Short mmCIF file of C-alpha atoms in Angstrom, two decimals:
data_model
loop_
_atom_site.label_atom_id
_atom_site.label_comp_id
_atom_site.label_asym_id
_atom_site.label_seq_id
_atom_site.Cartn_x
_atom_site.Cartn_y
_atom_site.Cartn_z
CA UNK A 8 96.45 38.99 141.67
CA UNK A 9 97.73 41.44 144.20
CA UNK A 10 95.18 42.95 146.65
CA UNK A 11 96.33 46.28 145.75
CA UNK A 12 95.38 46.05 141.93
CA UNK A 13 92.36 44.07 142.76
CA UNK A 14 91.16 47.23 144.58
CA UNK A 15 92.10 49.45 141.91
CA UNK A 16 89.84 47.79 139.50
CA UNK A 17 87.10 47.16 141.85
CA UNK A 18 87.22 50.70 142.37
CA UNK A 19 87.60 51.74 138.84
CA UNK A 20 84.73 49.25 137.83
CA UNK A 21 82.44 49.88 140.47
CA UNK A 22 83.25 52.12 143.12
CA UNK A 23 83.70 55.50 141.31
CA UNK A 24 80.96 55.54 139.10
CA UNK A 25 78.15 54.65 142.29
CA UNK A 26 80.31 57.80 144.10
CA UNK A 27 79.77 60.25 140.63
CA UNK A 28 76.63 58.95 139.87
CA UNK A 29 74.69 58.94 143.70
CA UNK A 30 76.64 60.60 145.24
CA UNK A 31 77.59 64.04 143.38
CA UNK A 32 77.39 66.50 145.84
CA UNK A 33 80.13 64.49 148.42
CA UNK A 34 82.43 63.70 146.21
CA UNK A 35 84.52 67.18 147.28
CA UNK A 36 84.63 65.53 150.78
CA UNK A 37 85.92 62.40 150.19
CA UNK A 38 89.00 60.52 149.97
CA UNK A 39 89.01 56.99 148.20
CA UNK A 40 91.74 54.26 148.42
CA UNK A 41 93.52 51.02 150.13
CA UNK A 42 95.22 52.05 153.48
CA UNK A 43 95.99 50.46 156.84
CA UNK A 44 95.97 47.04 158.34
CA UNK A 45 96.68 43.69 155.65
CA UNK A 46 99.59 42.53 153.47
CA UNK A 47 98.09 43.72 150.75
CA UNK A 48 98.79 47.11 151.47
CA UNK A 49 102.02 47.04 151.75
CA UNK A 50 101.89 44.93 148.23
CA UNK A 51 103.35 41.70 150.63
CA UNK A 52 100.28 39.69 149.77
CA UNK A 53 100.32 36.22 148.06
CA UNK A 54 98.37 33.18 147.16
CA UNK A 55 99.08 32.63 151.08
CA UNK A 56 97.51 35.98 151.94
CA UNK A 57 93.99 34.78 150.34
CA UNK A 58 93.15 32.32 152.95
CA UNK A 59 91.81 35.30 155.37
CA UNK A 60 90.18 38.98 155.04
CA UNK A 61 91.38 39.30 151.31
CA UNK A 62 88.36 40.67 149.21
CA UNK A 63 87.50 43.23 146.33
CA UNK A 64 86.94 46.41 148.35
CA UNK A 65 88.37 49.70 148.83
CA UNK A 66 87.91 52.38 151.45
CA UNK A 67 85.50 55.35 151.15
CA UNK A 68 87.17 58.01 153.77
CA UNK A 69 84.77 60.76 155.44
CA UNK A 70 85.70 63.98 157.11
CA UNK A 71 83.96 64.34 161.07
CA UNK A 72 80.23 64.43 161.07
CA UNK A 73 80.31 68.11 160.92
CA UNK A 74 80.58 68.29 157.12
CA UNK A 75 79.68 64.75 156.49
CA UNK A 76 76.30 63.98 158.76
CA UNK A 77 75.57 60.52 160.36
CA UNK A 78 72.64 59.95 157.44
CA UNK A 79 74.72 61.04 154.33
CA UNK A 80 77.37 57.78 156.13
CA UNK A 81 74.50 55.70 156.06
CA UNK A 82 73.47 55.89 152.63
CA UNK A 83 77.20 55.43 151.99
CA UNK A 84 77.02 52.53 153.63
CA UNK A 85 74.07 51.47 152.32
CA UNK A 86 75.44 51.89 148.67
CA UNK A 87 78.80 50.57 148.94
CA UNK A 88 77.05 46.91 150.34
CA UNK A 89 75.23 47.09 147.44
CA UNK A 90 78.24 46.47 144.97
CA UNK A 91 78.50 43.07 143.62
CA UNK A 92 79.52 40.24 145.78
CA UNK A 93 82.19 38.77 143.14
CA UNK A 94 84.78 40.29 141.41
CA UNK A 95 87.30 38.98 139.37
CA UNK A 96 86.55 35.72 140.72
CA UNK A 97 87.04 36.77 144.11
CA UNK A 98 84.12 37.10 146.80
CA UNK A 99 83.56 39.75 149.39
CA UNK A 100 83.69 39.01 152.76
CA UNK A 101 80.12 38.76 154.46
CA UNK A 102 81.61 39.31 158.30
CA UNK A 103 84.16 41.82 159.32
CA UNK A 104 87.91 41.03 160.01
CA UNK A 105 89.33 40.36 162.99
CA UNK A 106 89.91 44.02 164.32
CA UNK A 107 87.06 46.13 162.50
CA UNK A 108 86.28 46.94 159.02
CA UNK A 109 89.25 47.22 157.09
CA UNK A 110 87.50 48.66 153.65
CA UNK A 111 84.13 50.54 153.14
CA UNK A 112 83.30 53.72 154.75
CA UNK A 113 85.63 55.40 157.03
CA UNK A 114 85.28 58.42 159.15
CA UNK A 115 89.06 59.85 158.52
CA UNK A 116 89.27 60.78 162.13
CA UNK A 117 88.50 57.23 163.30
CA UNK A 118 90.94 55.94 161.20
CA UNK A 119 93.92 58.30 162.20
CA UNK A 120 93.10 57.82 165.84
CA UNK A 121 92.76 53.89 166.05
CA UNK A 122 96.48 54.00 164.39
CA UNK A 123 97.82 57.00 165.98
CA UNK A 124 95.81 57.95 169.03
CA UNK A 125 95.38 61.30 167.19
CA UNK A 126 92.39 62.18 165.21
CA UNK A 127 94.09 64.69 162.96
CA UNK A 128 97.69 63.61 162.94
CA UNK A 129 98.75 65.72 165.34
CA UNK A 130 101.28 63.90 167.95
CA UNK A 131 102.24 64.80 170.89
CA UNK A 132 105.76 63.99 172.26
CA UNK A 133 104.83 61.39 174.11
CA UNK A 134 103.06 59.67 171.16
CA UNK A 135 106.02 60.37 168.77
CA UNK A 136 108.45 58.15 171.58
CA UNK A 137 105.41 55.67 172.63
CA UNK A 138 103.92 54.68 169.25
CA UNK A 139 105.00 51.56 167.59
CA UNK A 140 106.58 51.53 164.00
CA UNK A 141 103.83 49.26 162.40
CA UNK A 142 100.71 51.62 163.66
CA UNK A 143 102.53 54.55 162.14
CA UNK A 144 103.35 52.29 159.26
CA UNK A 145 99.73 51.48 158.68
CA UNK A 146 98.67 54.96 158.93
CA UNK A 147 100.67 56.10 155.96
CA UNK A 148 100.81 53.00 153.66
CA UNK A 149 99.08 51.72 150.81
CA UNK A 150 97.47 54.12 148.32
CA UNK A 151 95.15 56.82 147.85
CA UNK A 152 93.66 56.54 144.63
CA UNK A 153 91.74 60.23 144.94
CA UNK A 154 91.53 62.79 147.70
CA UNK A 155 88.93 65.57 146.41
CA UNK A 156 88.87 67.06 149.92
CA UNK A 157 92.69 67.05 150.03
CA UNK A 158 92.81 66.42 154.01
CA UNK A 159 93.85 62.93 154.24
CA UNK A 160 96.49 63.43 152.31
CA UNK A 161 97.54 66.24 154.51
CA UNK A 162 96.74 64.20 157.91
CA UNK A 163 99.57 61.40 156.27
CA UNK A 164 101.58 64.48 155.58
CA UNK A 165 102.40 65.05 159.14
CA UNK A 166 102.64 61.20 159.91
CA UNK A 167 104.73 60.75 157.47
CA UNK A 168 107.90 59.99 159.53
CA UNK A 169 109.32 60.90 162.88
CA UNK A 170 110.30 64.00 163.47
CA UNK A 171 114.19 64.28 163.53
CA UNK A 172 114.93 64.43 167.18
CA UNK A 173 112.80 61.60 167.69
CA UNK A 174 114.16 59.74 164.67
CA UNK A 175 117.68 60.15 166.98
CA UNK A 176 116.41 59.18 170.31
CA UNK A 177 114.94 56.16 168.99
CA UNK A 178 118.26 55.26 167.60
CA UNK A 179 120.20 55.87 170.55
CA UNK A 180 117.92 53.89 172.18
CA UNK A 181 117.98 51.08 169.80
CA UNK A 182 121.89 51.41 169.25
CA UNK A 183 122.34 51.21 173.50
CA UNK A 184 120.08 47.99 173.62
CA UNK A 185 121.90 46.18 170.51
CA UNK A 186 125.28 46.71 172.29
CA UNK A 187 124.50 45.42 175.68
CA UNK A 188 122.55 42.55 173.89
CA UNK A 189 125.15 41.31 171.17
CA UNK A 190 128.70 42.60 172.21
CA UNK A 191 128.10 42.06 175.56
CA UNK A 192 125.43 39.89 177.00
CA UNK A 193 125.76 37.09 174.10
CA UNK A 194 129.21 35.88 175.26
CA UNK A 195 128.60 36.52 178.85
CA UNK A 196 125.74 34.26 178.53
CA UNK A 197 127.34 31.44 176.07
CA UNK A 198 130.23 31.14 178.59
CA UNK A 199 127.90 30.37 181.43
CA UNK A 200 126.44 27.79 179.29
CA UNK A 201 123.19 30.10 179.69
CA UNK A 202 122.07 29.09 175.88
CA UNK A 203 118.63 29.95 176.14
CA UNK A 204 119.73 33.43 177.21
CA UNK A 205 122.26 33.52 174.70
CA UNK A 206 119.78 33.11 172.03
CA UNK A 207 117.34 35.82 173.33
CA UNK A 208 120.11 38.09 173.38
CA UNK A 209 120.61 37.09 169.99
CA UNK A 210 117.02 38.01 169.41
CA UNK A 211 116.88 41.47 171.16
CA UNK A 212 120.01 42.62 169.14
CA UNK A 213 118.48 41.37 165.82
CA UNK A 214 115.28 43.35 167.35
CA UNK A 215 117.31 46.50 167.66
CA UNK A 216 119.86 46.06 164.82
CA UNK A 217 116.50 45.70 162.28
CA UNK A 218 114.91 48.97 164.25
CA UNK A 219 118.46 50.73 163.39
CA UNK A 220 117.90 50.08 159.93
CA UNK A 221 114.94 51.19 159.36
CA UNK A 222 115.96 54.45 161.59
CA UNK A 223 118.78 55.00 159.32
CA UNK A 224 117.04 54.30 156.29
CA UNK A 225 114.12 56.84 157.28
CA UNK A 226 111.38 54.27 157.16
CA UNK A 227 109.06 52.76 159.65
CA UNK A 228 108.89 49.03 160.01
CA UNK A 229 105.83 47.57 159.72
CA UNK A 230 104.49 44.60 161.55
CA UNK A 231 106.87 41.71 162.82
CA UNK A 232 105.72 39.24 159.96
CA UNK A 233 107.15 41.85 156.75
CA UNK A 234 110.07 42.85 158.53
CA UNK A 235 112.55 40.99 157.00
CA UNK A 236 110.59 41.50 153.49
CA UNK A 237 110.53 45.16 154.10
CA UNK A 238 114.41 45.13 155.38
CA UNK A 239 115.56 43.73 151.97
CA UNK A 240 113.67 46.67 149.92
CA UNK A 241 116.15 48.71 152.01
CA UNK A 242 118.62 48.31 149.39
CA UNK A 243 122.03 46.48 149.61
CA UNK A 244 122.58 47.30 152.94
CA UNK A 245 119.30 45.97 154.28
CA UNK A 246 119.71 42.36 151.85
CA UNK A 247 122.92 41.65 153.52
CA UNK A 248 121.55 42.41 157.13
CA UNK A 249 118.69 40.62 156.28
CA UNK A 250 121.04 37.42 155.95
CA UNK A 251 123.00 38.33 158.38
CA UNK A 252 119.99 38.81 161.25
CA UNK A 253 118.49 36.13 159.98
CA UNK A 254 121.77 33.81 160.24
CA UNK A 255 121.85 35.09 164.07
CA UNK A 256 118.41 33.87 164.80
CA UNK A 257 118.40 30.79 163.16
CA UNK A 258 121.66 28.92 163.43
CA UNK A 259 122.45 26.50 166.70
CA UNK A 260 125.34 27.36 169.43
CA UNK A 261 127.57 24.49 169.07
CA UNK A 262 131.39 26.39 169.37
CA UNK A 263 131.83 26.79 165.31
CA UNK A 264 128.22 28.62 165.48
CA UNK A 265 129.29 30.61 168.60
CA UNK A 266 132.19 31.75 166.48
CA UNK A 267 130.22 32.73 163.35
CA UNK A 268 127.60 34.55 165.50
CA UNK A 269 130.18 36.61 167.40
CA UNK A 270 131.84 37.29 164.09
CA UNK A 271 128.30 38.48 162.74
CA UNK A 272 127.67 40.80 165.28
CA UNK A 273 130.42 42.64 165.18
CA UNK A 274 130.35 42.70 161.03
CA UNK A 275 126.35 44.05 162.10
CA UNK A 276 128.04 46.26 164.07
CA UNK A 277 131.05 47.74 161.70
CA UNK A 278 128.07 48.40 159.29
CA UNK A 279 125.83 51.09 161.38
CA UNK A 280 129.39 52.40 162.47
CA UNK A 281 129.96 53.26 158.81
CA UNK A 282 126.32 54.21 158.22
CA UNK A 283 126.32 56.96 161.32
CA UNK A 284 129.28 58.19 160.30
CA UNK A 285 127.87 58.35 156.58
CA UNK A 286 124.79 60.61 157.92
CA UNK A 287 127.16 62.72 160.04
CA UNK A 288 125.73 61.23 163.12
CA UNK A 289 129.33 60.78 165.12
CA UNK A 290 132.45 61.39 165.78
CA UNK A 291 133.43 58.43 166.62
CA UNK A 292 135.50 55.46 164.18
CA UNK A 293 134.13 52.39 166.36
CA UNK A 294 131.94 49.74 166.06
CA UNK A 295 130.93 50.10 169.68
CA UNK A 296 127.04 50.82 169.72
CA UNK A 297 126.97 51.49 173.29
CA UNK A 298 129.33 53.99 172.52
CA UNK A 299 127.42 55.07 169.25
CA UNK A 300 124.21 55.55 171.35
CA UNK A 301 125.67 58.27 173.29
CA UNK A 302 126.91 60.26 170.95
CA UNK A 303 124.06 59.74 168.89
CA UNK A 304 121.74 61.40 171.54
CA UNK A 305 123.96 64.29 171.95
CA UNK A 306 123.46 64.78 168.72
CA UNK A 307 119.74 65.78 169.47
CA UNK A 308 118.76 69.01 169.73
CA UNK A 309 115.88 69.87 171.70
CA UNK A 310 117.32 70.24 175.31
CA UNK A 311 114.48 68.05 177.23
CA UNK A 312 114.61 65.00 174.47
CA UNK A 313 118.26 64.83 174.98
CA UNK A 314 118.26 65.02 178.39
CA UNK A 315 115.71 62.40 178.45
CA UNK A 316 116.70 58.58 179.54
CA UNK A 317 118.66 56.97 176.55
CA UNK A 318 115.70 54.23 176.15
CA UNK A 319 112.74 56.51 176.79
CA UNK A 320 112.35 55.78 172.38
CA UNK A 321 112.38 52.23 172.84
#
């Protein structure tokens, strides 16, 4: 069984009738659901998944202790240990996960500012270019299965992707990095019998060529582990880079590989050419990222993002 359903029903079972039946007068305040760190909510989880902080739980979200005091928490607390242990053949864990408390009660603010660094969802520039995909990821995934005070919802609202100049100096960035790395640096370090290098620049343009993606596609990438499961939900085009990164970082660099891999790249390469051009995003018919990056960050346009060093998205 999935994590994600698991909680549902736990929930469903359990959960919501303690919350109508104790706790009446908080329900306008709350927000109930599965979001945050764990395969399962991204539904990624599997039989694999279970050996570690899988359980029957679900989170209870609070407002700031201004509406919601410190005691009303407590007896939250106090009431949500007391579901059952077992569910569905599944036992709840007794000690918290590595990182904190994953389900249970959750001040909203705590939980927007471990991810983000903002309480409230409000980022600053800095944060929007510093931030990694997979905290933003985790801030907006899994589900809500109610929101009665409506501003959780509203806090994912504004996470919910990078704002557009951002989305375009991140891809600059990202296009800039996977030129220099593959089209350039790869040969240059295969004909210096450098192979170790040559397979971390393979690496760092797979990085950048998956961040691309995921840029183009308009969807954060979430932690290292699901990014090549999340890059094949991306449609067709993400399934064939998926094969295609994953042929890079995988395959040896006897000569016949060396040729396949250079071939790769560039095929990587002809693919985001046709994708920027699809979005409007140059004027340019090449395959050249470096190129691509340029013209992509002109393309911004707030004057002081632009103007900005290429990589400051990176």
């Amino acid at each position: 069984m999935k994590g994600l359903e698991l909680s549902i029903k736990f929930y469903e079972e359990h959960g919501k009738g303690m919350l109508e039946e104790q706790f009446s007068h908080l329900l306008p305040y709350l927000a109930v659901g599965l979001v945050g760190s764990g395969s399962e909510c991204y539904g990624y989880d599997d039989e694999v998944s279970q050996d570690h902080d899988f359980e029957p739980g679900f989170c209870i979200f609070l407002p700031d202790e201004d509406i919601v005091d410190r005691r009303m928490a407590f007896e939250l607390e106090r009431a949500y240990a007391k579901l059952p242990k077992e569910f569905m053949g599944f036992s709840r864990n007794a000690v918290n996960p590595v990182g904190g408390n994953r389900h249970g009660v959750i001040r909203m603010g705590d939980f927007f500012e471990a991810k983000t660094g903002s309480r409230d969802g409000s980022l600053s520039l800095g944060q929007w270019l510093s931030l990694p995909d997979y905290a933003l990821c985790e801030a907006v995934n899994g589900e809500v299965f109610c929101d009665y005070y409506g501003e959780f919802s509203r806090i994912q609202g504004r996470l919910f992707y990078y704002p557009e100049d951002i989305r375009l100096k991140k891809l600059a960035g990202n296009l800039l990095l996977m030129g220099q790395a593959g089209q350039y640096n790869y040969s240059r370090c295969i004909k210096r019998n450098e192979t170790g290098a040559a397979q971390m620049a393979v690496f760092e343009f797979a990085k950048c060529a998956m961040q691309v993606m995921f840029l183009l596609k308009k969807r954060y990438a979430p932690y290292y582990k699901w990014s090549f499961r999340a890059l094949r939900e991306l449609g067709e085009d993400g399934l064939a880079f998926s094969k295609q990164l994953e042929f890079l970082i995988t395959s040896a660099n006897d000569e016949e590989s060396v040729r396949k891999k250079t071939e790769t790249i560039e095929a990587v390469c002809k693919t985001v050419s046709t994708m920027l051009n699809g979005q409007n995003l140059t004027q340019a018919d090449s395959a050249e990222m470096e190129q691509q990056a340029y013209i992509v960050n002109n393309f911004i346009a707030d004057n002081n993002i632009r103007n900005m060093h290429i990589l400051s998205g990176v």
